[in-house]
Amino acid sequence: MTFTTGANSAFWQLAAKPYRFSGAVAEHAGEDYAIAVEDDPWANNPGEQRMVAWGNPELVIPELLRLFDKFGPFARIMVSTDIANALTDEQRSYLAPYWGAQWDFFWTSTPLKPVPLANEVELYERGTDQYAATIADIAQALRAGNPVATPLSHLEEFDWFVLRENDSIMTVMGVEFIGNVAHFAGLGTVPDARGRGLGSATMVGAIDLALERVDHVEFGVWSWNTRAIDLYHRLGINHGGQIINGRHEPFEDLESQA
């Protein structure tokens, strides 16, 4: 698959599109832009909707405002940062009084260059005895290594990549396989094991194992986590853009909790 812009961008095809579990309420897409109103897969309350937009701000913003007038307000609005920056102060306030939870989108379809210990990463799949016997230890490692990870609130919806040392879990990474895409979330290394390259090994091992069964891997990382972003760039993972969220309630300060 060759990615370009708008509806054919890597973000839209790999991150936004596969999460439409119940179908979009409204969708307008083309080579230069893509925008949709859909059920929010991460909403706190069933039935809440989000609006997602990507592409040329000049084309997106008029449609963004039209769909907001028709279907809004929304539990959440997700747009690329270039769209957010092109909104006027009045438009931003109208769509959502609070903007934040900014994250960078990464993806790859190419196995990564081997690093030490990457071949020791294991995949624990839901429904297996190994998974049932290990999920409590995975949760403990993730809470210690990444206390703001989104999967902590729905841990058992994920399969888990695990890197052990002396039979103890050092690093974990969650994965959802949806169609031909692996969605990663929740990379965490226990504090005592940091600085030894275990996070790099887990990411490389997880990506290479995932690409044995799907064509693409994608994930997001909070934009304030520059250490992780630098790692992904060093590993050669593609950076597909930056996303910011708008909502009607203040965002929790996750950075101070990390």
Coordinates of C-alpha atoms in Angstrom, one line a residue, residues 47-228:
G47 CA -23.1 6.2 22.4
E48 CA -20.7 9.2 22.7
Q49 CA -19.3 10.3 19.4
R50 CA -16.1 11.9 18.2
M51 CA -15.2 13.8 15.0
V52 CA -11.8 13.0 13.4
A53 CA -10.3 15.2 10.7
W54 CA -7.1 15.0 8.6
G55 CA -5.6 16.7 5.6
N56 CA -5.6 20.2 4.0
P57 CA -6.9 22.7 6.6
E58 CA -8.5 24.9 3.9
L59 CA -10.7 22.0 2.8
V60 CA -11.2 20.4 6.3
I61 CA -12.2 23.4 8.4
P62 CA -15.4 24.4 6.6
E63 CA -16.6 20.8 6.7
L64 CA -15.5 20.4 10.3
L65 CA -17.7 23.4 11.3
R66 CA -20.6 22.1 9.1
L67 CA -20.6 18.7 10.7
F68 CA -20.2 20.2 14.2
D69 CA -23.4 22.3 13.6
K70 CA -25.2 19.2 12.4
F71 CA -24.1 16.5 14.8
G72 CA -22.2 18.2 17.7
P73 CA -21.2 18.8 20.3
F74 CA -18.9 15.7 20.5
A75 CA -17.3 13.9 23.3
R76 CA -14.0 14.4 21.5
I77 CA -12.6 16.1 18.4
M78 CA -9.3 14.8 16.9
V79 CA -7.5 16.8 14.3
S80 CA -4.0 17.1 13.0
T81 CA -2.0 19.9 14.6
D82 CA -1.8 21.8 11.3
I83 CA -5.6 21.9 11.2
A84 CA -5.8 23.0 14.8
N85 CA -3.2 25.8 14.2
A86 CA -5.2 27.0 11.2
L87 CA -8.4 27.5 13.3
T88 CA -9.2 30.9 14.5
D89 CA -9.4 31.5 18.3
E90 CA -13.2 31.8 17.9
Q91 CA -13.5 28.6 15.9
R92 CA -11.4 26.6 18.4
S93 CA -13.5 27.9 21.3
Y94 CA -16.7 27.0 19.4
L95 CA -15.6 23.5 18.7
A96 CA -14.1 22.7 22.1
P97 CA -13.1 24.9 25.0
Y98 CA -10.2 22.6 25.9
W99 CA -7.4 21.4 23.6
G100 CA -4.7 19.0 24.6
A101 CA -3.7 15.3 24.8
Q102 CA -1.4 15.8 21.9
W103 CA 0.3 12.7 20.5
D104 CA 2.6 11.7 17.6
F105 CA 1.6 8.9 15.2
F106 CA 4.1 6.3 14.1
W107 CA 3.8 3.3 11.8
T108 CA 5.9 0.8 9.9
S109 CA 5.5 -2.1 7.4
T110 CA 9.2 -3.0 7.5
P111 CA 10.9 -5.3 10.1
L112 CA 13.4 -3.4 12.1
K113 CA 17.1 -3.9 12.4
P114 CA 17.9 -6.5 15.1
V115 CA 19.0 -5.3 18.5
P116 CA 20.2 -7.4 21.5
L117 CA 17.4 -9.3 23.3
A118 CA 14.8 -8.5 20.6
N119 CA 14.5 -12.2 19.8
E120 CA 13.6 -13.0 23.4
V121 CA 10.3 -11.1 23.2
E122 CA 7.2 -13.3 23.5
L123 CA 3.6 -12.8 22.6
Y124 CA 1.0 -13.8 25.1
E125 CA -2.4 -14.2 23.5
R126 CA -5.8 -13.9 25.1
G127 CA -7.6 -17.2 25.7
T128 CA -4.5 -19.1 26.5
D129 CA -3.4 -20.6 29.8
Q130 CA -0.1 -18.7 29.6
Y131 CA -2.1 -15.4 29.3
A132 CA -4.3 -16.2 32.2
A133 CA -1.4 -17.1 34.4
T134 CA 0.6 -14.0 33.5
I135 CA -1.9 -11.1 33.1
A136 CA -1.7 -10.0 36.7
D137 CA 2.1 -9.8 36.4
I138 CA 1.7 -7.9 33.1
A139 CA -0.6 -5.4 34.9
Q140 CA 1.8 -4.9 37.7
A141 CA 4.7 -4.3 35.3
L142 CA 2.7 -1.8 33.2
R143 CA 1.5 0.1 36.3
A144 CA 5.2 0.4 37.5
G145 CA 6.6 1.2 34.1
N146 CA 3.9 3.4 32.5
P147 CA 1.2 4.4 35.0
V148 CA -0.5 6.7 32.4
A149 CA -0.9 4.0 29.8
T150 CA -4.4 3.9 28.2
P151 CA -4.6 0.0 28.3
L152 CA -4.5 0.0 32.1
S153 CA -8.3 0.6 32.1
H154 CA -9.1 -2.3 29.7
L155 CA -6.0 -4.5 30.1
E156 CA -7.7 -7.7 29.0
E157 CA -8.7 -6.3 25.6
F158 CA -5.1 -6.6 24.5
D159 CA -2.7 -9.4 23.7
W160 CA 0.7 -8.7 25.3
F161 CA 4.3 -8.8 24.2
V162 CA 6.6 -9.5 27.1
L163 CA 10.3 -9.4 27.7
R164 CA 11.5 -11.3 30.7
E165 CA 14.8 -11.4 32.6
N166 CA 15.5 -14.2 35.1
D167 CA 11.8 -15.1 34.9
S168 CA 10.7 -11.6 35.9
I169 CA 8.8 -9.4 33.5
M170 CA 10.9 -6.3 32.6
T171 CA 9.0 -4.7 29.7
V172 CA 5.5 -5.1 28.2
M173 CA 3.7 -3.9 25.1
G174 CA 0.0 -4.3 24.3
V175 CA -1.3 -5.1 20.9
E176 CA -4.7 -5.3 19.1
F177 CA -4.8 -7.1 15.8
I178 CA -7.6 -5.5 13.7
G179 CA -7.8 -6.7 10.1
N180 CA -4.3 -6.4 8.6
V181 CA -3.1 -3.9 11.2
A182 CA -1.5 -4.3 14.6
H183 CA -2.3 -1.4 17.0
F184 CA 0.3 -1.0 19.7
A185 CA -0.3 0.6 23.1
G186 CA 1.1 0.5 26.6
L187 CA 4.9 0.2 26.3
G188 CA 6.3 0.1 29.8
T189 CA 9.6 -0.9 31.4
V190 CA 9.8 -1.4 35.1
P191 CA 11.9 1.4 36.7
D192 CA 14.8 -0.8 37.9
A193 CA 15.4 -2.1 34.4
R194 CA 15.5 1.3 32.5
G195 CA 18.5 2.5 30.7
R196 CA 19.6 -0.9 29.4
G197 CA 17.9 -1.0 26.0
L198 CA 15.0 -3.2 27.1
G199 CA 12.4 -0.9 25.7
S200 CA 14.2 -0.8 22.3
A201 CA 14.4 -4.6 22.4
T202 CA 10.7 -5.0 23.2
M203 CA 9.7 -2.6 20.4
V204 CA 11.9 -4.2 17.8
G205 CA 10.9 -7.8 18.8
A206 CA 7.2 -6.8 19.0
I207 CA 7.1 -5.1 15.6
D208 CA 8.9 -8.0 13.9
L209 CA 6.6 -10.6 15.5
A210 CA 3.5 -8.6 14.6
L211 CA 4.6 -8.2 11.0
E212 CA 4.7 -12.0 10.7
R213 CA 0.9 -11.9 10.8
V214 CA -0.1 -8.4 9.5
D215 CA 1.2 -5.9 7.0
H216 CA 1.4 -2.8 9.2
V217 CA 2.0 -1.7 12.7
E218 CA 0.8 1.6 14.1
F219 CA 0.9 3.4 17.5
G220 CA 0.8 6.8 19.1
V221 CA 2.9 8.4 21.8
W222 CA 2.3 11.5 23.9
S223 CA 4.1 14.4 22.3
W224 CA 5.7 15.3 25.7
N225 CA 7.4 11.9 25.8
T226 CA 10.4 13.1 23.7
R227 CA 12.6 10.2 25.0
A228 CA 10.3 7.6 23.4

